[in-house]
Structure formats: structure tokens, C-alpha cells
mmCIF file of C-alpha atoms and ligand atoms in Angstrom:
data_model
loop_
_atom_site.group_PDB
_atom_site.id
_atom_site.type_symbol
_atom_site.label_atom_id
_atom_site.label_comp_id
_atom_site.label_asym_id
_atom_site.label_seq_id
_atom_site.Cartn_x
_atom_site.Cartn_y
_atom_site.Cartn_z
ATOM 1 C CA MET A 319 72.647 121.606 81.929
ATOM 2 C CA ASP A 320 73.013 120.448 78.214
ATOM 3 C CA GLN A 321 76.394 119.945 76.787
ATOM 4 C CA LYS A 322 77.527 123.465 75.577
ATOM 5 C CA PHE A 323 81.128 124.599 75.428
ATOM 6 C CA LEU A 324 82.083 125.776 78.780
ATOM 7 C CA SER A 325 83.982 128.886 77.525
ATOM 8 C CA SER A 326 80.720 129.921 75.872
ATOM 9 C CA TRP A 327 78.525 129.986 78.917
ATOM 10 C CA PRO A 328 77.458 133.289 80.290
ATOM 11 C CA ASN A 329 79.167 134.375 83.408
ATOM 12 C CA LEU A 330 78.160 131.878 86.038
ATOM 13 C CA GLN A 331 77.851 132.941 89.826
ATOM 14 C CA PHE A 332 77.841 129.375 91.077
ATOM 15 C CA VAL A 333 79.291 125.755 89.895
ATOM 16 C CA PRO A 334 76.631 123.728 88.223
ATOM 17 C CA GLU A 335 76.010 120.424 90.202
ATOM 18 C CA SER A 336 77.328 118.186 87.434
ATOM 19 C CA PHE A 337 81.042 119.810 87.623
ATOM 20 C CA VAL A 338 80.918 119.376 91.581
ATOM 21 C CA HIS A 339 83.276 116.845 92.642
ATOM 22 C CA PRO A 340 82.741 114.619 95.683
ATOM 23 C CA PRO A 341 84.667 115.891 98.736
ATOM 24 C CA GLU A 342 87.286 113.274 98.491
ATOM 25 C CA LYS A 343 88.258 114.310 94.981
ATOM 26 C CA ARG A 344 87.933 117.926 95.273
ATOM 27 C CA PRO A 345 91.078 119.925 95.240
ATOM 28 C CA GLY A 346 89.939 122.125 98.142
ATOM 29 C CA LYS A 347 91.918 120.554 101.178
ATOM 30 C CA LEU A 348 94.906 119.448 99.163
ATOM 31 C CA LEU A 349 95.394 122.653 97.264
ATOM 32 C CA VAL A 350 98.851 123.888 97.812
ATOM 33 C CA ALA A 351 99.103 127.206 99.268
ATOM 34 C CA GLN A 352 101.845 128.262 96.621
ATOM 35 C CA THR A 353 103.418 126.630 93.973
ATOM 36 C CA CYS A 354 107.004 125.719 94.579
ATOM 37 C CA LYS A 355 109.660 125.419 91.973
ATOM 38 C CA THR A 356 109.938 121.729 92.707
ATOM 39 C CA ILE A 357 110.107 119.915 89.549
ATOM 40 C CA PRO A 358 113.572 120.073 88.160
ATOM 41 C CA VAL A 359 114.307 122.703 85.636
ATOM 42 C CA LEU A 360 116.870 121.279 82.921
ATOM 43 C CA ASP A 361 118.909 123.836 80.689
ATOM 44 C CA LEU A 362 119.328 121.797 77.413
ATOM 45 C CA GLN A 363 122.260 124.125 76.358
ATOM 46 C CA GLY A 364 124.057 124.693 79.331
ATOM 47 C CA HIS A 365 125.982 121.612 79.945
ATOM 48 C CA ASP A 366 127.811 118.832 78.085
ATOM 49 C CA HIS A 367 125.739 116.216 76.341
ATOM 50 C CA THR A 368 126.734 113.375 79.086
ATOM 51 C CA GLN A 369 125.371 115.701 81.974
ATOM 52 C CA ILE A 370 122.092 116.726 80.284
ATOM 53 C CA VAL A 371 121.418 112.923 79.869
ATOM 54 C CA GLN A 372 122.143 112.385 83.435
ATOM 55 C CA HIS A 373 120.006 115.161 84.611
ATOM 56 C CA ILE A 374 117.232 114.031 82.315
ATOM 57 C CA MET A 375 117.401 110.505 83.743
ATOM 58 C CA LYS A 376 117.554 111.945 87.358
ATOM 59 C CA SER A 377 114.414 114.075 86.868
ATOM 60 C CA THR A 378 112.355 111.669 85.120
ATOM 61 C CA LYS A 379 113.448 108.698 87.602
ATOM 62 C CA GLU A 380 112.402 111.181 90.598
ATOM 63 C CA PHE A 381 109.658 113.096 89.284
ATOM 64 C CA GLY A 382 108.434 111.712 86.123
ATOM 65 C CA PHE A 383 108.686 115.352 85.047
ATOM 66 C CA PHE A 384 110.763 118.209 84.341
ATOM 67 C CA GLN A 385 110.777 121.766 82.966
ATOM 68 C CA ALA A 386 113.278 122.425 79.951
ATOM 69 C CA ILE A 387 114.559 125.881 78.874
ATOM 70 C CA ASN A 388 116.916 126.484 75.982
ATOM 71 C CA HIS A 389 114.955 123.549 74.149
ATOM 72 C CA GLY A 390 115.754 124.743 70.974
ATOM 73 C CA VAL A 391 112.021 125.737 69.739
ATOM 74 C CA SER A 392 111.644 129.366 68.755
ATOM 75 C CA LYS A 393 110.147 131.647 71.380
ATOM 76 C CA LYS A 394 108.445 133.733 68.996
ATOM 77 C CA LEU A 395 106.862 130.769 67.663
ATOM 78 C CA MET A 396 105.820 129.526 71.119
ATOM 79 C CA ASP A 397 104.116 132.989 71.743
ATOM 80 C CA GLU A 398 102.418 132.885 68.169
ATOM 81 C CA ALA A 399 101.166 129.291 69.008
ATOM 82 C CA MET A 400 99.794 130.279 72.388
ATOM 83 C CA ASP A 401 97.891 133.417 70.747
ATOM 84 C CA VAL A 402 96.330 131.199 68.181
ATOM 85 C CA PHE A 403 95.132 128.595 70.586
ATOM 86 C CA LYS A 404 93.671 131.304 72.854
ATOM 87 C CA GLN A 405 92.032 132.948 69.871
ATOM 88 C CA PHE A 406 90.580 129.466 68.809
ATOM 89 C CA HIS A 407 88.996 129.146 72.304
ATOM 90 C CA SER A 408 87.527 132.603 72.358
ATOM 91 C CA MET A 409 85.778 132.232 69.083
ATOM 92 C CA PRO A 410 81.905 131.881 69.476
ATOM 93 C CA ALA A 411 80.526 128.172 69.987
ATOM 94 C CA LYS A 412 79.203 127.809 66.632
ATOM 95 C CA GLU A 413 82.331 128.727 65.005
ATOM 96 C CA LYS A 414 84.520 126.243 67.151
ATOM 97 C CA ALA A 415 82.125 123.420 66.349
ATOM 98 C CA SER A 416 82.077 124.061 62.838
ATOM 99 C CA GLN A 417 85.965 123.627 62.782
ATOM 100 C CA ARG A 418 85.801 119.882 63.873
ATOM 101 C CA SER A 419 86.819 117.725 60.772
ATOM 102 C CA LYS A 420 84.547 116.163 58.492
ATOM 103 C CA ASP A 421 86.660 113.175 57.570
ATOM 104 C CA PRO A 422 85.287 109.771 58.734
ATOM 105 C CA ASN A 423 87.797 109.468 61.644
ATOM 106 C CA ARG A 424 86.750 112.684 63.098
ATOM 107 C CA SER A 425 90.436 113.430 63.594
ATOM 108 C CA CYS A 426 90.061 116.981 64.625
ATOM 109 C CA LYS A 427 87.975 116.937 67.797
ATOM 110 C CA PHE A 428 86.325 119.816 69.971
ATOM 111 C CA TYR A 429 84.441 118.817 73.403
ATOM 112 C CA THR A 430 84.019 119.918 76.966
ATOM 113 C CA SER A 431 85.248 117.984 79.761
ATOM 114 C CA SER A 432 86.145 114.754 78.286
ATOM 115 C CA GLN A 433 85.253 112.634 75.209
ATOM 116 C CA ASN A 434 83.218 110.745 77.428
ATOM 117 C CA TYR A 435 80.866 113.593 78.476
ATOM 118 C CA THR A 436 77.537 111.853 78.557
ATOM 119 C CA ALA A 437 78.846 108.826 80.436
ATOM 120 C CA GLU A 438 81.243 110.355 83.195
ATOM 121 C CA GLU A 439 79.720 110.955 86.630
ATOM 122 C CA VAL A 440 80.964 114.506 86.962
ATOM 123 C CA HIS A 441 82.502 116.820 84.352
ATOM 124 C CA TYR A 442 85.710 118.459 84.185
ATOM 125 C CA TRP A 443 86.080 122.400 83.726
ATOM 126 C CA ARG A 444 87.708 122.531 80.441
ATOM 127 C CA ASP A 445 87.304 122.609 76.718
ATOM 128 C CA ALA A 446 89.625 120.767 74.522
ATOM 129 C CA LEU A 447 90.509 120.882 70.913
ATOM 130 C CA THR A 448 92.721 117.791 69.686
ATOM 131 C CA HIS A 449 93.969 116.731 66.545
ATOM 132 C CA PRO A 450 96.832 114.430 65.239
ATOM 133 C CA CYS A 451 100.050 116.334 63.855
ATOM 134 C CA TYR A 452 102.101 113.839 61.812
ATOM 135 C CA PRO A 453 102.590 113.348 58.818
ATOM 136 C CA LEU A 454 101.782 117.106 58.569
ATOM 137 C CA GLU A 455 100.663 117.102 54.900
ATOM 138 C CA GLU A 456 98.266 114.192 55.611
ATOM 139 C CA CYS A 457 96.473 115.665 58.830
ATOM 140 C CA MET A 458 96.774 119.415 58.209
ATOM 141 C CA GLN A 459 93.674 119.358 56.132
ATOM 142 C CA PHE A 460 91.346 118.463 58.884
ATOM 143 C CA TRP A 461 92.730 120.930 61.175
ATOM 144 C CA PRO A 462 90.818 124.085 62.064
ATOM 145 C CA GLU A 463 90.747 126.775 59.163
ATOM 146 C CA LYS A 464 89.776 129.517 61.774
ATOM 147 C CA PRO A 465 91.576 131.564 63.234
ATOM 148 C CA SER A 466 93.169 132.089 59.891
ATOM 149 C CA THR A 467 96.605 131.784 60.913
ATOM 150 C CA TYR A 468 96.067 128.500 62.760
ATOM 151 C CA ARG A 469 97.609 125.872 60.080
ATOM 152 C CA LYS A 470 100.474 127.999 59.294
ATOM 153 C CA VAL A 471 101.350 128.804 63.053
ATOM 154 C CA VAL A 472 100.584 125.468 64.429
ATOM 155 C CA GLY A 473 102.076 123.517 61.477
ATOM 156 C CA GLU A 474 105.519 125.409 62.123
ATOM 157 C CA TYR A 475 104.976 124.786 66.049
ATOM 158 C CA VAL A 476 104.416 121.059 65.782
ATOM 159 C CA ILE A 477 107.368 120.683 63.469
ATOM 160 C CA GLN A 478 109.777 122.225 66.098
ATOM 161 C CA VAL A 479 108.256 120.614 69.041
ATOM 162 C CA ARG A 480 108.524 117.205 67.330
ATOM 163 C CA ARG A 481 112.111 117.825 66.825
ATOM 164 C CA PHE A 482 112.748 118.791 70.436
ATOM 165 C CA GLY A 483 110.888 115.494 71.459
ATOM 166 C CA GLU A 484 112.743 113.421 69.279
ATOM 167 C CA LYS A 485 115.912 114.780 70.908
ATOM 168 C CA ILE A 486 114.677 114.125 74.463
ATOM 169 C CA LEU A 487 113.589 110.588 73.460
ATOM 170 C CA GLU A 488 117.052 109.977 72.214
ATOM 171 C CA MET A 489 118.652 111.112 75.373
ATOM 172 C CA LEU A 490 116.094 108.972 77.328
ATOM 173 C CA CYS A 491 117.085 106.097 75.149
ATOM 174 C CA GLU A 492 120.830 106.902 75.764
ATOM 175 C CA GLY A 493 120.251 107.106 79.453
ATOM 176 C CA LEU A 494 118.317 103.664 79.457
ATOM 177 C CA GLY A 495 121.114 101.848 77.702
ATOM 178 C CA LEU A 496 119.041 101.441 74.478
ATOM 179 C CA SER A 497 120.188 102.352 70.940
ATOM 180 C CA SER A 498 119.546 105.966 70.294
ATOM 181 C CA ASN A 499 116.938 105.441 67.619
ATOM 182 C CA TYR A 500 115.104 102.704 69.433
ATOM 183 C CA LEU A 501 111.989 105.019 70.012
ATOM 184 C CA SER A 502 112.036 106.692 66.633
ATOM 185 C CA GLY A 503 110.076 105.605 63.706
ATOM 186 C CA GLY A 504 106.691 103.775 64.477
ATOM 187 C CA LEU A 505 107.269 103.923 68.172
ATOM 188 C CA SER A 506 106.889 107.762 68.243
ATOM 189 C CA GLY A 507 104.902 107.964 64.790
ATOM 190 C CA ASN A 508 101.742 109.393 66.009
ATOM 191 C CA PRO A 509 101.905 112.613 67.872
ATOM 192 C CA GLU A 510 98.845 114.365 68.747
ATOM 193 C CA LEU A 511 98.204 117.813 70.087
ATOM 194 C CA LEU A 512 95.519 118.711 72.705
ATOM 195 C CA VAL A 513 94.714 122.390 73.394
ATOM 196 C CA ASN A 514 93.106 122.715 76.795
ATOM 197 C CA HIS A 515 91.294 125.738 77.798
ATOM 198 C CA TYR A 516 90.088 126.244 81.515
ATOM 199 C CA PRO A 517 87.794 129.189 81.889
ATOM 200 C CA PRO A 518 87.472 131.007 85.098
ATOM 201 C CA CYS A 519 85.403 129.078 87.583
ATOM 202 C CA PRO A 520 83.246 130.495 90.256
ATOM 203 C CA ASP A 521 84.529 128.043 92.844
ATOM 204 C CA PRO A 522 87.749 126.387 92.185
ATOM 205 C CA SER A 523 87.667 124.281 95.451
ATOM 206 C CA LEU A 524 84.853 122.299 93.961
ATOM 207 C CA THR A 525 85.957 121.494 90.560
ATOM 208 C CA LEU A 526 89.135 120.110 88.558
ATOM 209 C CA GLY A 527 90.197 120.970 85.056
ATOM 210 C CA LEU A 528 91.508 117.582 84.735
ATOM 211 C CA ALA A 529 91.079 114.447 86.928
ATOM 212 C CA ASN A 530 94.348 112.975 88.584
ATOM 213 C CA HIS A 531 95.924 110.900 85.487
ATOM 214 C CA LYS A 532 99.204 109.656 84.038
ATOM 215 C CA ASP A 533 99.343 110.242 80.115
ATOM 216 C CA PRO A 534 98.949 107.284 77.681
ATOM 217 C CA SER A 535 102.081 108.816 75.671
ATOM 218 C CA LEU A 536 105.859 107.992 75.479
ATOM 219 C CA ILE A 537 106.230 111.533 76.695
ATOM 220 C CA THR A 538 104.129 114.621 76.563
ATOM 221 C CA ILE A 539 105.528 118.384 76.017
ATOM 222 C CA LEU A 540 103.415 120.991 77.553
ATOM 223 C CA LEU A 541 103.035 124.748 76.881
ATOM 224 C CA GLN A 542 101.630 126.639 79.712
ATOM 225 C CA GLU A 543 101.791 130.234 80.896
ATOM 226 C CA GLU A 544 99.872 130.148 83.868
ATOM 227 C CA ASN A 545 99.680 127.881 87.239
ATOM 228 C CA GLY A 546 97.127 125.299 87.289
ATOM 229 C CA LEU A 547 99.278 122.032 86.563
ATOM 230 C CA GLN A 548 99.957 120.007 89.821
ATOM 231 C CA VAL A 549 102.233 116.853 90.024
ATOM 232 C CA PHE A 550 101.736 114.320 92.732
ATOM 233 C CA LYS A 551 104.914 113.634 94.738
ATOM 234 C CA ASP A 552 105.514 112.012 97.978
ATOM 235 C CA GLY A 553 101.973 112.333 99.069
ATOM 236 C CA GLN A 554 101.576 115.866 98.054
ATOM 237 C CA TRP A 555 100.301 118.012 95.209
ATOM 238 C CA ILE A 556 102.845 120.296 93.923
ATOM 239 C CA GLY A 557 102.245 123.249 91.602
ATOM 240 C CA VAL A 558 104.309 123.475 88.502
ATOM 241 C CA GLU A 559 105.476 127.229 88.196
ATOM 242 C CA PRO A 560 105.392 128.306 84.492
ATOM 243 C CA LEU A 561 108.879 129.571 83.520
ATOM 244 C CA PRO A 562 108.706 131.624 80.557
ATOM 245 C CA HIS A 563 109.219 130.006 77.089
ATOM 246 C CA SER A 564 109.763 126.676 78.741
ATOM 247 C CA PHE A 565 108.294 123.268 78.315
ATOM 248 C CA VAL A 566 107.122 120.886 80.957
ATOM 249 C CA VAL A 567 107.960 117.420 79.843
ATOM 250 C CA ASN A 568 106.466 114.128 81.598
ATOM 251 C CA VAL A 569 106.801 110.525 81.084
ATOM 252 C CA GLY A 570 103.745 108.522 79.973
ATOM 253 C CA TYR A 571 102.435 104.918 80.354
ATOM 254 C CA VAL A 572 104.004 103.774 77.063
ATOM 255 C CA LEU A 573 107.527 104.856 77.975
ATOM 256 C CA GLN A 574 106.888 103.283 81.442
ATOM 257 C CA ILE A 575 106.154 100.046 79.601
ATOM 258 C CA ILE A 576 108.981 100.069 77.060
ATOM 259 C CA SER A 577 111.421 100.847 79.807
ATOM 260 C CA ASN A 578 109.913 98.127 81.937
ATOM 261 C CA GLY A 579 109.329 100.708 84.808
ATOM 262 C CA LYS A 580 112.643 101.990 84.734
ATOM 263 C CA LEU A 581 110.919 105.370 84.108
ATOM 264 C CA LYS A 582 107.384 105.946 85.350
ATOM 265 C CA GLY A 583 104.639 108.282 84.522
ATOM 266 C CA ALA A 584 103.663 110.496 87.235
ATOM 267 C CA GLU A 585 100.179 111.548 88.270
ATOM 268 C CA HIS A 586 99.114 115.118 87.534
ATOM 269 C CA ARG A 587 96.142 117.159 87.469
ATOM 270 C CA ALA A 588 94.847 120.626 86.510
ATOM 271 C CA VAL A 589 93.054 122.667 88.947
ATOM 272 C CA THR A 590 91.026 125.822 87.945
ATOM 273 C CA ASN A 591 91.106 129.475 89.200
ATOM 274 C CA SER A 592 88.383 132.198 89.544
ATOM 275 C CA SER A 593 90.097 135.054 88.017
ATOM 276 C CA PHE A 594 91.342 134.129 84.479
ATOM 277 C CA ALA A 595 91.074 131.711 81.812
ATOM 278 C CA ARG A 596 94.166 129.395 81.258
ATOM 279 C CA THR A 597 95.254 127.720 77.924
ATOM 280 C CA SER A 598 97.773 124.848 77.734
ATOM 281 C CA ALA A 599 98.991 122.848 74.718
ATOM 282 C CA ALA A 600 99.892 119.306 75.347
ATOM 283 C CA PHE A 601 102.038 117.530 72.558
ATOM 284 C CA PHE A 602 101.609 113.791 73.199
ATOM 285 C CA ILE A 603 104.118 111.517 71.479
ATOM 286 C CA TYR A 604 102.088 108.407 70.771
ATOM 287 C CA PRO A 605 103.383 105.303 68.886
ATOM 288 C CA SER A 606 101.563 104.587 65.700
ATOM 289 C CA ASN A 607 98.312 102.514 66.190
ATOM 290 C CA ASP A 608 99.886 99.129 64.977
ATOM 291 C CA SER A 609 103.210 99.548 66.899
ATOM 292 C CA LEU A 610 103.640 96.530 69.315
ATOM 293 C CA ILE A 611 104.542 98.115 72.667
ATOM 294 C CA GLU A 612 106.235 95.821 75.134
ATOM 295 C CA PRO A 613 109.400 96.103 77.658
ATOM 296 C CA ALA A 614 112.694 96.383 75.616
ATOM 297 C CA LYS A 615 114.313 93.184 75.549
ATOM 298 C CA ALA A 616 117.720 94.695 76.242
ATOM 299 C CA LEU A 617 116.157 95.893 79.575
ATOM 300 C CA THR A 618 114.857 92.538 80.769
ATOM 301 C CA ASN A 619 116.254 89.264 81.806
ATOM 302 C CA ALA A 620 115.871 86.353 84.133
ATOM 303 C CA CYS A 621 116.372 88.666 87.274
ATOM 304 C CA ASP A 622 114.537 91.690 85.532
ATOM 305 C CA PRO A 623 111.566 89.958 84.067
ATOM 306 C CA PRO A 624 108.938 92.053 81.903
ATOM 307 C CA LEU A 625 106.480 93.540 84.162
ATOM 308 C CA TYR A 626 104.234 94.497 81.546
ATOM 309 C CA ARG A 627 102.724 92.655 78.797
ATOM 310 C CA ALA A 628 103.118 93.115 74.989
ATOM 311 C CA MET A 629 100.147 94.787 73.290
ATOM 312 C CA GLN A 630 99.422 96.878 69.952
ATOM 313 C CA PHE A 631 99.208 100.482 70.805
ATOM 314 C CA LYS A 632 95.622 100.849 69.634
ATOM 315 C CA ASP A 633 94.584 98.108 72.144
ATOM 316 C CA PHE A 634 96.417 100.016 74.869
ATOM 317 C CA ARG A 635 94.721 103.202 73.955
ATOM 318 C CA ARG A 636 91.231 101.759 73.532
ATOM 319 C CA ASN A 637 91.443 100.185 76.914
ATOM 320 C CA PHE A 638 93.112 103.109 78.514
ATOM 321 C CA LEU A 639 90.134 105.535 77.719
ATOM 322 C CA CYS A 640 87.896 104.245 80.041
ATOM 323 C CA ARG A 641 90.298 103.389 83.020
ATOM 324 C CA ALA A 642 92.018 106.836 82.358
ATOM 325 C CA ALA A 643 91.311 108.225 85.862
ATOM 326 C CA ASN A 644 92.084 105.110 87.733
ATOM 327 C CA ALA A 645 95.917 104.069 87.872
ATOM 328 C CA GLU A 646 95.443 100.852 89.411
ATOM 329 C CA LEU A 647 92.921 99.609 86.741
ATOM 330 C CA VAL A 648 95.359 100.753 84.189
ATOM 331 C CA LEU A 649 98.402 98.937 85.979
ATOM 332 C CA GLN A 650 96.213 95.821 86.014
ATOM 333 C CA PHE A 651 95.551 95.953 82.632
ATOM 334 C CA ILE A 652 99.113 96.752 81.498
ATOM 335 C CA SER A 653 100.611 94.266 83.933
ATOM 336 C CA SER A 654 102.300 90.908 82.789
ATOM 337 C CA LYS A 655 100.527 89.272 85.577
ATOM 338 C CA GLN A 656 96.810 88.705 84.366
ATOM 339 C CA SER A 657 94.424 87.766 87.166
HETATM 340 C C1 LIG B 873 96.922 116.951 79.828
HETATM 341 C C2 LIG B 873 97.439 117.529 80.922
HETATM 342 C C3 LIG B 873 97.832 119.555 81.788
HETATM 343 C C4 LIG B 873 97.420 120.950 81.871
HETATM 344 O O1 LIG B 873 96.610 117.375 78.875
HETATM 345 O O2 LIG B 873 97.175 115.413 79.621
HETATM 346 O O3 LIG B 873 97.973 116.983 81.903
HETATM 347 O O4 LIG B 873 98.064 121.815 82.728
HETATM 348 N N1 LIG B 873 97.441 118.874 81.119
HETATM 349 O O5 LIG B 873 96.601 121.371 80.793
HETATM 350 NI NI1 LIG B 874 98.423 114.892 81.148
#
């Protein structure tokens, strides 16, 4: 089948072969019967600051993930943003394709499966819209113009989510024993939004919305309303049950490198379902391309040597793309011991 946007296909009775994963990669057998609320839920207003920092550190060390409630982002705005993301994905294919930006960097992209569609062996059951988010006045001109409220709503949304992300990063710094602004500036200077859309799938046991992966970010802040996200923990896939107006926060490779492995990214994936379309929006906090990423000097010494080598973020990202679905290859690439 030619590449068409998945959400624009007519109702399919079966999964096209190019979307069927080999048995060992299918969610089928490992699919958890029920979602369990196992990733910790943190109330960011309910406790004093020191306690919150302790909770965040404990959850990120144990799971690489937590769900945040009372995070300061307007609930109304979260609803409006989710609505506009859904509206975008339900537009006709032509209309969506025409919203890709015309700038030389193609900074706003829309694609099915992954950016590697033609080269990948098996496709993923999702459509994706992605674009940078900062500085707003520079990047917003390349965002979709349709739906007509997209820029206004999403502009306000990313301002608030970025502010929330900064707070989390400051607390993580505090917990790690770094100065609270260690990750501000260039190290968190290039956030991007990725709006995933997983249409209903005729046979979810054969497909994946997203492969097992760890994010190439410092942290990722995910908005989701329905089940589908799973986290790998102690040899099992556990479902992350969405709490209304919460955000799922997870650690990515960049923070793993900077914290010299004190915090680690956790593997996760998205599974599909046969009854409804699911939309999620991931806000990835990335460093600016020219930022040097390396273990913080304050966290390494003779007994605790750097586990990862220093590199510019753009080199990390370029090399990450082709290794994304294989954690071992990524680890080899970032390791301080190069073979
Ligand atoms: C991602 C991701 C999970 C989801 O976009 O990196 O992990 O539930 N998304 O869509
Ligand atoms: Ni992810």
C-alpha cells in the first residue's frame, strides 16, 4: 500500500501486511489484561517543596515516569488543546499535508508511522504532527494554520507546559544536587511538540502504535486521555491509566547522560485498540542543537567516572534516529567506553 495518512484510509477489515509486526515484537502475549495505576501520581500542590522534590526523585529513579496532577497548567487550556489536536487529525488528508511548513528546514512535519517510512521494515499504526515550540515568535509562523484556532490555542498551551517543565527540571536539579538553573538556557532551549494520532485498528494484537523506545529528550510531558501508553518495568508492560487533566512525565536519554545515569530513561511504547482513535501530545524538552551534552562535572569523580561521552546535541539526535528502537545500540553510542 502506498503511503497515505493512516487516519484517511477507508475502514479496513484487516491489518495490511506492512503493519504486521513479527510475533516476538507484537503486543499480543505481553498485553496486560488491565491497566494498573502503577506509575506514581504526584500532587504538585499537596505537599511542601522538599517533599515534592523527594517524591519526584523517588519516582523517576524507580520508574523513569510519573503522573503529575495540580501542575499549574490550565485544565480548560488542556481540553482546548486536545480538541484542536483531534480536529487537526480529522481534517482531510490533502488539507493536513498542505499544513506542512514551507520553510527550508521543514520544521513542521506530518507523517504516518515514523519519519523513516520508506526505510523501516514494519510500519507503526499512527499519524504524527510535529513542530518546534520555542522561541514562539520565530516558530509559530510555520505551524498549521488550520484548524483556525491551532496557533492561538497551542501557542498558549506550549507556554504553560514549558513553564511546568522548567519547574520539574529545577526540582530534578535540586534532587540531583545541581544548581537549580543547571538545565535552563541552552540545555532545555529547543522544546518540540509531537501530536500522535492512533486510529482504531482492526487487530491490535498484530500492531504497535509506537515501538519500545526511550525518548531522546531531557524530559517529556505527555497529554493523553485514553489508555494505550505502556511502560516496561521489572520485565512487564504496565499500562498508564490516564487521570483527568494530568500529565505523564518521563525521563529521556539526555537527562540520563547529564545525570551520569542517576536518572534513567524508561522504555515505553504505545499499543492500539479496535474501538476508538486515540490522540496524545508529547512535549519534548530538548537542548539546542549546539549544546554540549555530557555528565555534569558535579556528579562525577574518580569513584564515579563519567559513564557517557560528551557530544553536541545535534550529533546525538542524528545518531539516535537510526537507533531509536534499539536501546543497546543507543547505549553503545553514548557510552564513554567506545569499542
Ligand atoms: C512518544 C511517546 C506515547 C503515547 O511520542 O515518544 O512515547 O502514548 N508517546 O503516545
Ligand atoms: Ni516516547
